[in-house]
Tab-separated table of C-alpha atoms in Angstrom:
chain	number	residue	atom	x	y	z
A	986	MET	CA	42.214	120.160	35.916
A	987	GLY	CA	39.238	121.045	38.111
A	988	ASP	CA	36.873	121.378	35.156
A	989	PHE	CA	38.045	118.094	33.727
A	990	ASN	CA	37.302	116.294	36.972
A	991	VAL	CA	33.732	117.539	36.570
A	992	ILE	CA	33.661	116.298	32.972
A	993	ASN	CA	34.991	112.951	34.152
A	994	GLY	CA	32.113	112.703	36.617
A	995	ILE	CA	29.579	113.532	33.904
A	996	LEU	CA	31.082	110.872	31.650
A	997	ARG	CA	30.782	108.281	34.414
A	998	THR	CA	27.116	109.130	34.822
A	999	ALA	CA	26.542	108.949	31.065
A	1000	HIS	CA	28.276	105.579	30.871
A	1001	SER	CA	26.117	104.172	33.662
A	1002	LEU	CA	22.978	105.389	31.868
A	1003	PHE	CA	23.879	104.258	28.355
A	1004	LYS	CA	25.412	100.847	29.026
A	1005	LYS	CA	21.915	99.353	29.159
A	1006	TYR	CA	21.840	99.728	25.363
A	1007	ARG	CA	24.269	96.809	25.188
A	1008	TYR	CA	21.877	94.207	26.546
A	1009	GLU	CA	18.285	95.451	26.227
A	1010	PHE	CA	16.154	93.888	23.515
A	1011	ARG	CA	15.682	96.085	20.507
A	1012	SER	CA	12.325	97.842	20.397
A	1013	ASP	CA	10.769	100.970	18.963
A	1014	SER	CA	10.803	102.680	22.340
A	1015	LEU	CA	14.448	101.781	22.955
A	1016	TRP	CA	15.529	102.987	19.531
A	1017	SER	CA	13.553	106.220	19.994
A	1018	GLU	CA	15.474	106.823	23.208
A	1019	ILE	CA	18.816	106.011	21.580
A	1020	LYS	CA	17.995	108.277	18.642
A	1021	PHE	CA	17.195	111.135	21.017
A	1022	VAL	CA	20.454	110.586	22.910
A	1023	LEU	CA	22.444	110.409	19.672
A	1024	GLU	CA	21.008	113.715	18.476
A	1025	LYS	CA	22.119	115.388	21.695
A	1026	ILE	CA	25.457	113.740	22.409
A	1027	SER	CA	27.113	112.457	19.214
A	1028	GLN	CA	28.780	115.688	18.099
A	1029	PRO	CA	29.758	116.873	21.610
A	1030	LEU	CA	31.208	113.433	22.382
A	1031	THR	CA	33.258	113.503	19.183
A	1032	ASN	CA	34.485	117.016	19.940
A	1033	LEU	CA	35.361	115.957	23.479
A	1034	LEU	CA	37.353	112.979	22.223
A	1035	THR	CA	39.414	115.190	19.923
A	1036	ALA	CA	39.931	117.866	22.576
A	1037	THR	CA	40.874	115.344	25.263
A	1038	ILE	CA	43.519	113.688	23.107
A	1039	ALA	CA	44.975	117.133	22.396
A	1040	LEU	CA	44.879	117.925	26.112
A	1041	ALA	CA	46.928	114.805	26.826
A	1042	GLU	CA	49.741	116.239	24.722
A	1043	THR	CA	49.562	119.551	26.584
A	1044	HIS	CA	49.896	117.812	29.971
A	1045	ALA	CA	52.363	115.152	28.831
A	1046	ASN	CA	54.583	115.641	31.913
A	1047	ASP	CA	51.830	115.826	34.536
A	1048	ARG	CA	51.007	112.340	35.839
A	1049	ASN	CA	47.974	113.439	37.855
A	1050	ALA	CA	46.493	115.274	34.895
A	1051	LEU	CA	47.192	112.348	32.567
A	1052	THR	CA	45.416	109.973	34.944
A	1053	VAL	CA	42.227	112.041	34.763
A	1054	ILE	CA	42.562	112.616	31.015
A	1055	TYR	CA	43.085	108.972	30.063
A	1056	SER	CA	40.412	107.855	32.491
A	1057	SER	CA	38.053	110.208	30.657
A	1058	LEU	CA	39.168	108.806	27.306
A	1059	GLY	CA	38.343	105.336	28.587
A	1060	LEU	CA	34.850	106.489	29.544
A	1061	ILE	CA	34.360	108.156	26.153
A	1062	CYS	CA	35.276	104.859	24.500
A	1063	LYS	CA	32.839	102.956	26.717
A	1064	ILE	CA	30.054	105.382	25.801
A	1065	PHE	CA	30.926	104.969	22.116
A	1066	PHE	CA	30.524	101.198	22.487
A	1067	SER	CA	27.104	101.566	24.099
A	1068	LEU	CA	25.812	104.064	21.540
A	1069	ASN	CA	26.951	101.893	18.625
A	1070	TYR	CA	25.901	98.508	19.972
A	1071	GLN	CA	22.317	98.270	18.715
A	1072	ASP	CA	22.976	99.607	15.222
A	1073	LEU	CA	25.416	101.806	13.319
A	1074	PRO	CA	24.206	105.390	13.831
A	1075	GLU	CA	24.362	107.628	10.780
A	1076	PHE	CA	26.467	110.200	12.620
A	1077	PHE	CA	29.158	107.703	13.586
A	1078	GLU	CA	29.172	106.214	10.095
A	1079	ASP	CA	29.741	109.696	8.659
A	1080	ASN	CA	32.463	110.394	11.233
A	1081	MET	CA	34.034	106.947	11.248
A	1082	ALA	CA	37.358	108.248	9.947
A	1083	THR	CA	37.673	110.611	12.908
A	1084	TRP	CA	36.922	107.939	15.492
A	1085	MET	CA	39.050	105.230	13.883
A	1086	THR	CA	41.997	107.600	13.556
A	1087	HIS	CA	41.739	108.471	17.237
A	1088	PHE	CA	41.407	104.789	18.160
A	1089	HIS	CA	44.623	104.164	16.245
A	1090	THR	CA	46.291	106.966	18.200
A	1091	LEU	CA	45.149	105.526	21.526
A	1092	LEU	CA	46.320	102.009	20.673
A	1093	THR	CA	49.773	103.235	19.695
A	1094	THR	CA	50.269	105.652	22.596
A	1095	ASN	CA	52.318	104.449	25.554
A	1096	ILE	CA	52.271	106.392	28.821
A	1097	GLN	CA	54.589	104.430	31.074
A	1098	CYS	CA	53.546	106.149	34.292
A	1099	LEU	CA	49.934	105.037	33.723
A	1100	GLU	CA	50.717	101.402	32.981
A	1101	SER	CA	50.333	98.770	35.664
A	1102	SER	CA	53.416	96.891	36.830
A	1103	SER	CA	51.232	93.879	37.626
A	1104	SER	CA	49.753	91.448	35.114
A	1105	ASP	CA	46.772	90.946	37.428
A	1106	ASP	CA	45.752	94.574	37.952
A	1107	ALA	CA	45.091	96.581	34.812
A	1108	GLY	CA	46.247	100.188	34.795
A	1109	VAL	CA	44.547	103.136	33.118
A	1110	MET	CA	46.275	102.520	29.777
A	1111	GLU	CA	45.552	98.782	29.791
A	1112	GLN	CA	41.878	99.440	30.467
A	1113	LEU	CA	41.715	102.087	27.757
A	1114	LYS	CA	43.381	99.952	25.093
A	1115	SER	CA	41.221	96.996	26.038
A	1116	GLN	CA	38.097	99.095	25.492
A	1117	VAL	CA	39.413	100.420	22.179
A	1118	CYS	CA	39.924	96.815	21.072
A	1119	ASP	CA	36.326	96.082	22.063
A	1120	ASN	CA	35.127	99.056	20.010
A	1121	ILE	CA	37.082	97.971	16.950
A	1122	GLY	CA	35.855	94.419	17.398
A	1123	LEU	CA	32.258	95.637	17.527
A	1124	TYR	CA	32.637	97.398	14.190
A	1125	ALA	CA	34.506	94.483	12.616
A	1126	GLN	CA	31.795	92.056	13.686
A	1127	LYS	CA	28.634	94.058	13.070
A	1128	TYR	CA	29.616	96.663	10.482
A	1129	ASP	CA	32.293	94.832	8.517
A	1130	ASP	CA	31.627	96.509	5.158
A	1131	GLU	CA	32.116	99.972	6.609
A	1132	PHE	CA	35.086	98.837	8.707
A	1133	THR	CA	37.059	97.116	5.919
A	1134	PRO	CA	39.158	100.175	4.879
A	1135	TYR	CA	40.584	100.412	8.408
A	1136	LEU	CA	41.539	96.743	8.706
A	1137	PRO	CA	45.251	96.993	7.712
A	1138	MET	CA	45.905	99.817	10.167
A	1139	PHE	CA	44.436	97.955	13.115
A	1140	VAL	CA	46.106	94.654	12.249
A	1141	THR	CA	49.448	96.415	12.670
A	1142	ASP	CA	48.302	98.023	15.921
A	1143	VAL	CA	47.098	94.723	17.352
A	1144	TRP	CA	50.350	92.991	16.548
A	1145	SER	CA	52.214	95.717	18.440
A	1146	LEU	CA	50.038	95.052	21.481
A	1147	LEU	CA	50.780	91.320	21.282
A	1148	ILE	CA	54.579	91.714	21.331
A	1149	GLU	CA	54.705	94.118	24.242
A	1150	GLY	CA	55.386	91.221	26.576
A	1151	SER	CA	53.801	89.113	29.281
A	1152	ASP	CA	53.593	92.061	31.683
A	1153	ALA	CA	50.730	93.449	29.592
A	1154	ASP	CA	48.295	90.544	29.857
A	1155	THR	CA	45.172	92.708	29.903
A	1156	ARG	CA	46.069	94.339	26.608
A	1157	ARG	CA	47.202	91.079	25.048
A	1158	ARG	CA	43.986	89.318	25.998
A	1159	ALA	CA	42.008	92.168	24.476
A	1160	ALA	CA	44.234	92.118	21.397
A	1161	CYS	CA	43.747	88.366	20.951
A	1162	ASP	CA	39.999	88.771	21.348
A	1163	LEU	CA	40.134	91.400	18.625
A	1164	VAL	CA	42.206	89.140	16.374
A	1165	ASN	CA	39.589	86.429	16.862
A	1166	THR	CA	36.833	88.840	15.879
A	1167	LEU	CA	38.748	90.106	12.861
A	1168	SER	CA	39.530	86.581	11.723
A	1169	GLN	CA	35.855	85.633	11.841
A	1170	ASN	CA	35.026	88.334	9.319
A	1171	PHE	CA	38.279	88.704	7.376
A	1172	GLU	CA	39.916	85.326	7.952
A	1173	LYS	CA	41.847	84.986	4.689
A	1174	ARG	CA	43.401	88.450	4.885
A	1175	ILE	CA	44.086	88.230	8.612
A	1176	MET	CA	45.782	84.854	8.331
A	1177	GLU	CA	47.951	85.965	5.424
A	1178	ILE	CA	49.191	88.955	7.401
A	1179	PHE	CA	49.683	87.198	10.721
A	1180	GLU	CA	51.420	84.234	9.143
A	1181	GLN	CA	54.178	86.625	8.101
A	1182	TYR	CA	54.350	88.223	11.556
A	1183	LEU	CA	54.398	84.801	13.183
A	1184	GLN	CA	57.344	83.612	11.123
A	1185	VAL	CA	59.307	86.762	11.927
A	1186	MET	CA	58.758	86.242	15.663
A	1187	LEU	CA	59.741	82.577	15.588
A	1188	ASN	CA	62.868	83.312	13.545
A	1189	LYS	CA	63.857	86.072	15.955
A	1190	TYR	CA	63.495	83.675	18.880
A	1191	ALA	CA	65.571	81.012	17.118
A	1192	GLU	CA	68.432	83.480	16.677
A	1193	ASN	CA	68.797	84.026	20.434
A	1194	PRO	CA	66.216	82.240	22.644
A	1195	LYS	CA	67.358	83.711	25.955
A	1196	GLN	CA	67.383	87.266	24.688
A	1197	ASN	CA	64.348	87.062	22.396
A	1198	TRP	CA	62.055	84.785	24.415
A	1199	ARG	CA	59.305	87.416	24.383
A	1200	SER	CA	59.011	86.964	20.618
A	1201	LYS	CA	58.055	83.312	20.981
A	1202	ASP	CA	55.889	84.120	23.989
A	1203	ALA	CA	53.862	86.493	21.807
A	1204	ALA	CA	53.766	83.996	18.941
A	1205	LEU	CA	52.489	81.166	21.151
A	1206	TYR	CA	49.985	83.473	22.821
A	1207	LEU	CA	48.543	84.363	19.427
A	1208	VAL	CA	48.530	80.838	18.006
A	1209	THR	CA	46.954	79.326	21.116
A	1210	SER	CA	44.246	81.964	21.039
A	1211	LEU	CA	43.456	81.440	17.371
A	1212	VAL	CA	43.485	77.646	17.350
A	1213	SER	CA	41.024	77.626	20.235
A	1214	ARG	CA	38.398	79.762	18.496
A	1215	GLY	CA	36.063	76.794	18.270
A	1216	ALA	CA	36.803	75.398	21.704
A	1217	THR	CA	34.151	74.125	24.099
A	1218	GLN	CA	34.615	72.986	27.673
A	1219	LYS	CA	33.637	69.364	26.973
A	1220	LYS	CA	35.062	68.769	23.520
A	1221	GLY	CA	38.026	71.117	23.436
A	1222	VAL	CA	38.988	72.549	20.050
A	1223	THR	CA	36.278	71.661	17.552
A	1224	GLN	CA	37.452	73.926	14.746
A	1225	THR	CA	40.836	75.406	13.994
A	1226	SER	CA	42.104	78.461	12.203
A	1227	GLN	CA	44.003	78.597	8.951
A	1228	LEU	CA	47.043	80.118	10.659
A	1229	VAL	CA	48.909	76.901	11.471
A	1230	SER	CA	48.698	73.139	11.219
A	1231	ILE	CA	48.286	72.130	14.853
A	1232	PRO	CA	50.259	68.831	14.693
A	1233	GLN	CA	53.045	70.351	12.603
A	1234	PHE	CA	53.320	73.438	14.806
A	1235	CYS	CA	53.379	71.202	17.866
A	1236	GLN	CA	56.158	69.075	16.378
A	1237	GLN	CA	58.319	72.019	15.338
A	1238	HIS	CA	57.787	74.610	18.047
A	1239	ILE	CA	56.158	73.016	21.109
A	1240	LEU	CA	57.709	69.609	21.748
A	1241	PRO	CA	61.315	70.882	21.551
A	1242	GLU	CA	60.562	73.251	24.427
A	1243	LEU	CA	59.016	70.508	26.560
A	1244	GLN	CA	61.789	68.020	25.798
A	1245	GLN	CA	64.590	70.215	27.124
A	1246	SER	CA	66.422	68.608	30.028
A	1247	ASP	CA	66.654	71.867	31.979
A	1248	VAL	CA	63.134	72.338	33.319
A	1249	ASN	CA	64.023	75.792	34.662
A	1250	ASN	CA	65.133	77.141	31.306
A	1251	LEU	CA	62.730	79.750	29.870
A	1252	PRO	CA	59.816	78.940	32.220
A	1253	VAL	CA	57.390	81.332	30.481
A	1254	ILE	CA	57.884	79.534	27.159
A	1255	LYS	CA	57.367	76.157	28.830
A	1256	ALA	CA	54.140	77.418	30.362
A	1257	ASP	CA	53.042	78.676	26.938
A	1258	ALA	CA	53.875	75.288	25.410
A	1259	ILE	CA	51.883	73.401	28.043
A	1260	LYS	CA	48.910	75.693	27.504
A	1261	TYR	CA	49.107	75.067	23.756
A	1262	VAL	CA	49.106	71.293	24.293
A	1263	MET	CA	46.156	71.472	26.670
A	1264	THR	CA	44.212	73.679	24.272
A	1265	SER	CA	44.867	71.580	21.172
A	1266	SER	CA	44.801	68.106	22.739
A	1267	SER	CA	41.490	67.229	21.062
A	1268	THR	CA	43.028	67.640	17.610
A	1269	VAL	CA	46.412	66.042	18.341
A	1270	SER	CA	46.642	62.370	19.301
A	1271	LEU	CA	47.688	61.584	22.852
A	1272	ASP	CA	50.587	59.440	21.632
A	1273	PHE	CA	51.909	62.429	19.717
A	1274	ILE	CA	51.744	64.686	22.764
A	1275	LEU	CA	53.305	62.300	25.285
A	1276	ILE	CA	57.041	62.819	25.575
């Protein structure tokens, strides 16, 4: 893996050089520089992405090698974000299928030895999947026409990230951010799909709350994120999504959790319920919330 450590170092340098494209004002000189970089790096970067994913399969049982490989994949994804931020380059538009297919692979790959056991400290896989979500969100927000064919695939991927449990907070936050971005551009389709997922999760929880509490945890995480899309610090939620009726959802799925006599029963769900109430308090009357 000696050569790949060198490649990893080169990628870090490239990322530090190109990330300025994310925040600099667009100008002729900036775009000339980006165009020059794209001509030199687009094809090699794409080839490297494909080769690195293949290399991960070759070294599937070598934790040290996988750490370097997936760290490099994370850097490749960061560079992709920077190169695509100002505008959609012709090369990446022509090769969108390749990149989106690989993004799908990365979102659905689980390498347990590279995942963090802490919800506070993101591991290599959490960081990688978070960046992939950012990349997909960038395309969904800025290049929605070109991205539309890939929407169903990534909706399924994002839902998988959301139900992986509360020990994967970094990925779930990134997934919810992506859902928010997708819903801004494809709200009707997104809400139709996630309404079905949401009902499945809530029904699963109702069958056996103690065993299936993660299902409701994921459902509440998603709903709270979506209903707060229009939130501001002073006014709270100022616009809501089409996913749920906030008062009705509160009545059916939030208040019963808070009204349980055993305060120690399912503490994660109670915390989720309290967060939902705090987030949606501006659209639900205080009398309705008080229990």
